[in-house]
Short mmCIF file of C-alpha atoms (C1' of nucleotides) in Angstrom, two decimals:
data_model
loop_
_atom_site.label_atom_id
_atom_site.label_comp_id
_atom_site.label_asym_id
_atom_site.label_seq_id
_atom_site.Cartn_x
_atom_site.Cartn_y
_atom_site.Cartn_z
CA MET A 755 34.54 195.17 115.20
CA LYS A 756 37.25 197.79 114.86
CA TYR A 757 37.51 199.59 118.18
CA TYR A 758 40.58 201.72 117.52
CA SER A 759 39.32 205.00 118.80
CA ARG A 760 37.51 203.63 121.83
CA THR A 761 40.29 201.50 123.25
CA SER A 762 41.05 202.55 126.81
CA PHE A 763 44.41 204.08 127.67
CA ALA A 764 44.95 201.15 130.02
CA ASP A 765 44.51 198.57 127.25
CA ILE A 766 46.80 200.45 124.90
CA GLY A 767 49.30 200.70 127.72
CA LYS A 768 49.32 196.95 128.20
CA LYS A 769 50.28 196.43 124.58
CA ILE A 770 53.16 198.88 124.65
CA PHE A 771 54.15 198.44 128.30
CA LEU A 772 53.31 201.95 129.41
CA SER A 773 51.15 203.29 132.21
CA PRO A 774 47.69 204.64 131.38
CA SER A 775 48.84 208.16 132.25
CA SER A 776 51.71 207.95 129.81
CA VAL A 777 49.50 206.67 127.05
CA ARG A 778 47.16 209.53 127.76
CA GLU A 779 50.05 212.03 127.66
CA ARG A 780 51.24 210.70 124.31
CA ILE A 781 47.79 210.76 122.77
CA LYS A 782 47.15 214.25 124.03
CA LYS A 783 50.40 215.28 122.37
CA LEU A 784 49.33 213.66 119.11
CA GLU A 785 46.06 215.59 119.32
CA ASP A 786 47.82 218.85 120.16
CA VAL A 787 50.28 218.71 117.29
CA GLY A 788 47.49 217.60 114.96
CA VAL A 789 48.60 214.10 114.05
CA ILE A 790 45.27 212.86 115.34
CA ARG A 791 42.76 215.05 113.54
CA GLY A 792 39.64 213.52 115.00
CA TYR A 793 37.69 210.47 115.94
CA SER A 794 35.05 208.97 113.71
CA LEU A 795 32.84 205.95 113.07
CA ASP A 796 32.37 203.55 110.20
CA VAL A 797 28.71 203.32 109.32
CA ASP A 798 27.25 200.56 107.16
CA GLN A 799 25.57 202.54 104.40
CA ASN A 800 23.55 199.55 103.23
CA LEU A 801 21.91 199.19 106.63
CA MET A 802 21.24 202.93 106.52
CA GLY A 803 19.17 202.39 103.40
CA ASN A 804 21.80 203.59 100.95
CA ASN A 805 22.14 200.62 98.66
CA LEU A 806 24.36 202.39 96.18
CA GLU A 807 27.82 203.71 96.92
CA VAL A 808 29.76 205.35 94.15
CA PHE A 809 32.85 207.32 93.36
CA ILE A 810 32.16 210.26 91.12
CA MET A 811 34.99 212.14 89.44
CA LEU A 812 34.03 215.59 88.29
CA LYS A 813 35.53 217.70 85.56
CA ILE A 814 34.39 221.12 86.63
CA PHE A 815 33.40 223.52 83.85
CA THR A 816 35.56 226.61 83.37
CA GLY A 817 34.55 229.32 85.80
CA LYS A 818 32.29 227.02 87.80
CA PHE A 819 34.76 225.99 90.45
CA ASN A 820 33.42 228.13 93.27
CA THR A 821 29.86 227.13 92.45
CA ALA A 822 30.96 223.51 92.55
CA ILE A 823 32.56 223.85 95.98
CA SER A 824 29.53 225.40 97.59
CA GLU A 825 27.13 222.99 95.91
CA ILE A 826 29.22 220.04 97.06
CA ASN A 827 29.10 221.26 100.62
CA SER A 828 25.33 221.31 100.49
CA TYR A 829 24.71 217.72 99.35
CA PRO A 830 24.22 215.33 102.25
CA GLU A 831 24.84 212.34 99.96
CA ILE A 832 28.53 213.24 99.73
CA GLN A 833 30.67 211.38 102.26
CA GLU A 834 34.04 212.71 101.14
CA ALA A 835 35.24 215.27 98.64
CA PHE A 836 38.76 215.86 97.38
CA ARG A 837 40.39 218.16 94.93
CA ILE A 838 42.64 216.07 92.68
CA THR A 839 44.91 216.30 89.67
CA GLY A 840 44.19 214.58 86.39
CA GLN A 841 41.47 214.52 83.78
CA GLN A 842 38.91 215.35 86.44
CA ASN A 843 39.52 217.76 89.27
CA ILE A 844 37.13 216.65 92.00
CA HIS A 845 36.72 213.23 93.52
CA LEU A 846 33.57 212.38 95.45
CA ARG A 847 32.44 209.43 97.47
CA VAL A 848 28.67 209.33 97.52
CA ALA A 849 26.02 207.22 99.25
CA LEU A 850 22.65 206.91 97.52
CA LYS A 851 19.41 205.04 98.07
CA ASN A 852 18.96 203.55 94.60
CA GLN A 853 19.39 204.06 90.87
CA LEU A 854 16.79 206.79 90.71
CA HIS A 855 18.52 208.66 93.47
CA LEU A 856 21.82 208.37 91.60
CA GLN A 857 20.22 209.68 88.45
CA GLN A 858 18.79 212.68 90.26
CA PHE A 859 22.12 213.32 91.92
CA ILE A 860 24.00 213.23 88.63
CA ASP A 861 21.44 215.56 87.13
CA LYS A 862 22.35 218.12 89.76
CA LEU A 863 26.07 217.71 89.17
CA ILE A 864 25.95 218.27 85.42
CA ALA A 865 25.03 221.89 86.07
CA PHE A 866 28.64 222.67 86.88
CA GLY A 867 30.74 219.74 85.73
CA GLU A 868 31.05 216.52 83.79
CA PRO A 869 30.77 213.48 86.04
CA THR A 870 32.29 210.04 85.62
CA THR A 871 30.70 207.45 87.90
CA HIS A 872 32.20 204.28 89.31
CA LEU A 873 30.01 201.96 91.32
CA ILE A 874 31.62 200.60 94.46
CA LEU A 875 31.18 196.83 94.42
CA SER A 876 32.93 195.95 97.66
CA GLU A 877 35.58 197.06 100.04
CA LEU A 878 38.73 194.99 99.90
CA ARG A 879 39.32 195.14 103.62
CA LYS A 880 42.69 195.12 105.10
CA ASP A 881 42.09 193.50 108.46
CA PHE A 882 44.78 195.06 110.57
CA MET B 652 38.65 218.51 116.12
CA LYS B 653 36.01 215.96 115.25
CA TYR B 654 35.17 214.01 118.38
CA TYR B 655 32.24 211.93 117.12
CA SER B 656 33.31 208.57 118.36
CA ARG B 657 34.57 209.73 121.73
CA THR B 658 31.60 211.80 122.77
CA SER B 659 30.27 210.49 126.06
CA PHE B 660 26.84 208.91 126.28
CA ALA B 661 25.94 211.66 128.72
CA ASP B 662 26.75 214.43 126.23
CA ILE B 663 24.84 212.70 123.46
CA GLY B 664 21.98 212.25 125.88
CA LYS B 665 21.84 215.96 126.59
CA LYS B 666 21.41 216.70 122.90
CA ILE B 667 18.59 214.25 122.37
CA PHE B 668 17.08 214.42 125.86
CA LEU B 669 17.79 210.85 126.81
CA SER B 670 19.52 209.30 129.79
CA PRO B 671 23.11 208.05 129.38
CA SER B 672 21.94 204.46 129.83
CA SER B 673 19.39 204.79 127.07
CA VAL B 674 21.93 206.32 124.74
CA ARG B 675 24.22 203.42 125.47
CA GLU B 676 21.44 200.92 124.78
CA ARG B 677 20.70 202.51 121.44
CA ILE B 678 24.35 202.57 120.44
CA LYS B 679 24.82 198.99 121.53
CA LYS B 680 21.89 198.07 119.34
CA LEU B 681 23.46 199.89 116.40
CA GLU B 682 26.67 197.97 116.99
CA ASP B 683 24.86 194.64 117.32
CA VAL B 684 22.89 194.98 114.10
CA GLY B 685 26.01 196.26 112.34
CA VAL B 686 25.02 199.82 111.52
CA ILE B 687 28.10 200.96 113.43
CA ARG B 688 30.88 198.88 111.94
CA GLY B 689 33.68 200.30 114.02
CA TYR B 690 35.43 203.28 115.50
CA SER B 691 38.39 204.91 113.87
CA LEU B 692 40.67 207.95 113.85
CA ASP B 693 41.62 210.53 111.26
CA VAL B 694 45.37 210.78 111.03
CA ASP B 695 47.17 213.66 109.35
CA GLN B 696 49.30 211.86 106.80
CA ASN B 697 51.49 214.90 106.19
CA LEU B 698 52.50 215.01 109.83
CA MET B 699 53.21 211.29 109.60
CA GLY B 700 55.80 212.02 106.93
CA ASN B 701 53.63 211.01 104.00
CA ASN B 702 53.71 214.13 101.89
CA LEU B 703 51.95 212.54 98.95
CA GLU B 704 48.41 211.19 99.00
CA VAL B 705 47.00 209.73 95.82
CA PHE B 706 44.12 207.83 94.38
CA ILE B 707 45.20 205.04 92.10
CA MET B 708 42.73 203.30 89.84
CA LEU B 709 43.89 199.92 88.65
CA LYS B 710 42.91 198.01 85.56
CA ILE B 711 43.88 194.51 86.58
CA PHE B 712 45.37 192.30 83.85
CA THR B 713 43.33 189.28 82.82
CA GLY B 714 43.91 186.39 85.19
CA LYS B 715 45.75 188.54 87.71
CA PHE B 716 42.85 189.40 89.95
CA ASN B 717 43.70 187.08 92.82
CA THR B 718 47.35 188.13 92.69
CA ALA B 719 46.22 191.73 92.85
CA ILE B 720 44.05 191.17 95.90
CA SER B 721 46.75 189.49 97.94
CA GLU B 722 49.39 192.01 96.86
CA ILE B 723 47.11 194.89 97.81
CA ASN B 724 46.61 193.44 101.27
CA SER B 725 50.35 193.37 101.79
CA TYR B 726 51.14 197.02 101.01
CA PRO B 727 51.07 199.23 104.11
CA GLU B 728 50.86 202.34 101.94
CA ILE B 729 47.27 201.50 101.01
CA GLN B 730 44.72 203.18 103.23
CA GLU B 731 41.62 201.96 101.46
CA ALA B 732 40.88 199.57 98.61
CA PHE B 733 37.64 199.08 96.72
CA ARG B 734 36.48 196.95 93.87
CA ILE B 735 34.65 199.20 91.42
CA THR B 736 32.93 199.19 88.05
CA GLY B 737 34.20 201.12 85.05
CA GLN B 738 37.37 201.33 82.98
CA GLN B 739 39.41 200.32 85.99
CA ASN B 740 38.34 197.71 88.49
CA ILE B 741 40.20 198.63 91.66
CA HIS B 742 40.32 201.95 93.47
CA LEU B 743 43.06 202.65 95.98
CA ARG B 744 43.80 205.45 98.36
CA VAL B 745 47.51 205.53 99.08
CA ALA B 746 49.81 207.51 101.38
CA LEU B 747 53.41 207.92 100.28
CA LYS B 748 56.49 209.72 101.52
CA ASN B 749 57.54 211.43 98.28
CA GLN B 750 57.77 211.16 94.51
CA LEU B 751 60.40 208.45 94.63
CA HIS B 752 58.20 206.41 96.92
CA LEU B 753 55.28 206.84 94.53
CA GLN B 754 57.43 205.72 91.62
CA GLN B 755 58.54 202.59 93.45
CA PHE B 756 54.96 201.88 94.45
CA ILE B 757 53.69 202.19 90.90
CA ASP B 758 56.51 199.94 89.73
CA LYS B 759 55.15 197.23 91.97
CA LEU B 760 51.59 197.70 90.77
CA ILE B 761 52.37 197.39 87.07
CA ALA B 762 53.19 193.73 87.63
CA PHE B 763 49.50 192.93 87.73
CA GLY B 764 47.62 195.94 86.44
CA GLU B 765 47.64 199.27 84.69
CA PRO B 766 47.48 202.16 87.16
CA THR B 767 46.05 205.62 86.70
CA THR B 768 47.20 208.05 89.37
CA HIS B 769 45.45 211.12 90.71
CA LEU B 770 47.23 213.29 93.23
CA ILE B 771 45.08 214.47 96.11
CA LEU B 772 45.51 218.21 96.40
CA SER B 773 43.21 218.91 99.32
CA GLU B 774 40.18 217.65 101.13
CA LEU B 775 37.10 219.76 100.56
CA ARG B 776 35.88 219.40 104.10
CA LYS B 777 32.29 219.33 104.93
CA ASP B 778 32.21 220.78 108.43
CA PHE B 779 29.27 219.03 109.93
"C1'" DG C 352 13.27 203.83 128.48
"C1'" DG C 353 14.80 205.01 133.18
"C1'" DT C 354 17.37 204.54 137.84
"C1'" DG C 355 20.98 203.84 140.86
"C1'" DA C 356 25.22 201.95 142.56
"C1'" DA C 357 29.63 199.68 141.71
"C1'" DA C 358 33.48 199.46 138.62
"C1'" DA C 359 36.24 201.43 135.23
"C1'" DA C 360 38.17 205.12 132.83
"C1'" DC C 361 39.65 209.73 132.58
"C1'" DA C 362 41.72 214.48 133.61
"C1'" DG C 363 44.76 217.15 136.15
"C1'" DC C 364 48.76 217.81 138.68
"C1'" DA C 365 52.87 217.13 141.36
"C1'" DC C 366 56.86 214.51 141.24
"C1'" DT C 367 60.93 211.91 139.34
"C1'" DC C 368 64.42 210.80 136.12
"C1'" DG D 312 60.92 216.26 127.58
"C1'" DA D 313 58.88 211.74 129.00
"C1'" DG D 314 56.94 208.70 132.35
"C1'" DT D 315 54.42 207.69 136.69
"C1'" DG D 316 51.28 207.74 140.78
"C1'" DC D 317 47.79 209.90 143.16
"C1'" DT D 318 43.23 212.06 143.59
"C1'" DG D 319 38.80 213.73 142.43
"C1'" DT D 320 35.52 213.48 138.80
"C1'" DT D 321 33.14 211.53 135.00
"C1'" DT D 322 31.74 207.72 132.45
"C1'" DT D 323 30.47 203.12 131.76
"C1'" DT D 324 28.37 199.00 133.04
"C1'" DC D 325 24.80 196.27 134.71
"C1'" DA D 326 21.07 194.59 137.43
"C1'" DC D 327 16.54 195.89 138.14
"C1'" DC D 328 12.14 198.76 137.54
#
DNA sequence: GGTGAAAAACAGCACTC
DNA sequence: GAGTGCTGTTTTTCACC
């Protein structure tokens, strides 16, 4: 289990030979200057009932960009969304229950863009 | 600042009207069954000196798949790696210092696959 | 699920170098 | 600016209901 963001200052301090207070000071600084943007969790989407994870690249139709942005913000299936360069201009990571759910999701997307879907087969984990 | 994974059991308990101990029990259960896979942090790559973030899709050359996997695990620039379906079979998220760094990185990849690069312009944040 | 008490971790601050 | 120790407070842990 990756425990990065819940490791105590004391434990971090042991690894880098620093007192807990100092570790705390350094981390607070990293938070203040914005290097650490936040703390999050990795959730197993399969166990959450989302048996399909996909990347969807979207080529937004001319003039539909603003629509796309606000639509994207309203879909709970979307885990991450990025604006990118290339053939398509939006990159989504999406968690879905099953094929039907994917179909329905794509049907909503094609109102404002042309989607290209890639199924995620597995994560090639880098075990740090 | 997103504080999801460092919110105290007490604070979570207040929101769902449960005692800190019960919140802890529930979370422990989620960890035990694997719903919560780990705890992580969001790091601002720009502030880390990586001014270029890209997605790279790789079409691995025939017979080079195992080479690709072990190479991928050895590159610190790679933040995430997935096996996917579609024209390309590997999807990478990579953080790089600058254009030169990207060029050198791509030069290494083309030993075992054909890369397609998409620059990440911005994250379209969903503010939960 | 809840309670309560001990142990651990944390935040804040004064101090040193 | 960076590190540390001290102190009061909060959180976590754990045995038990």
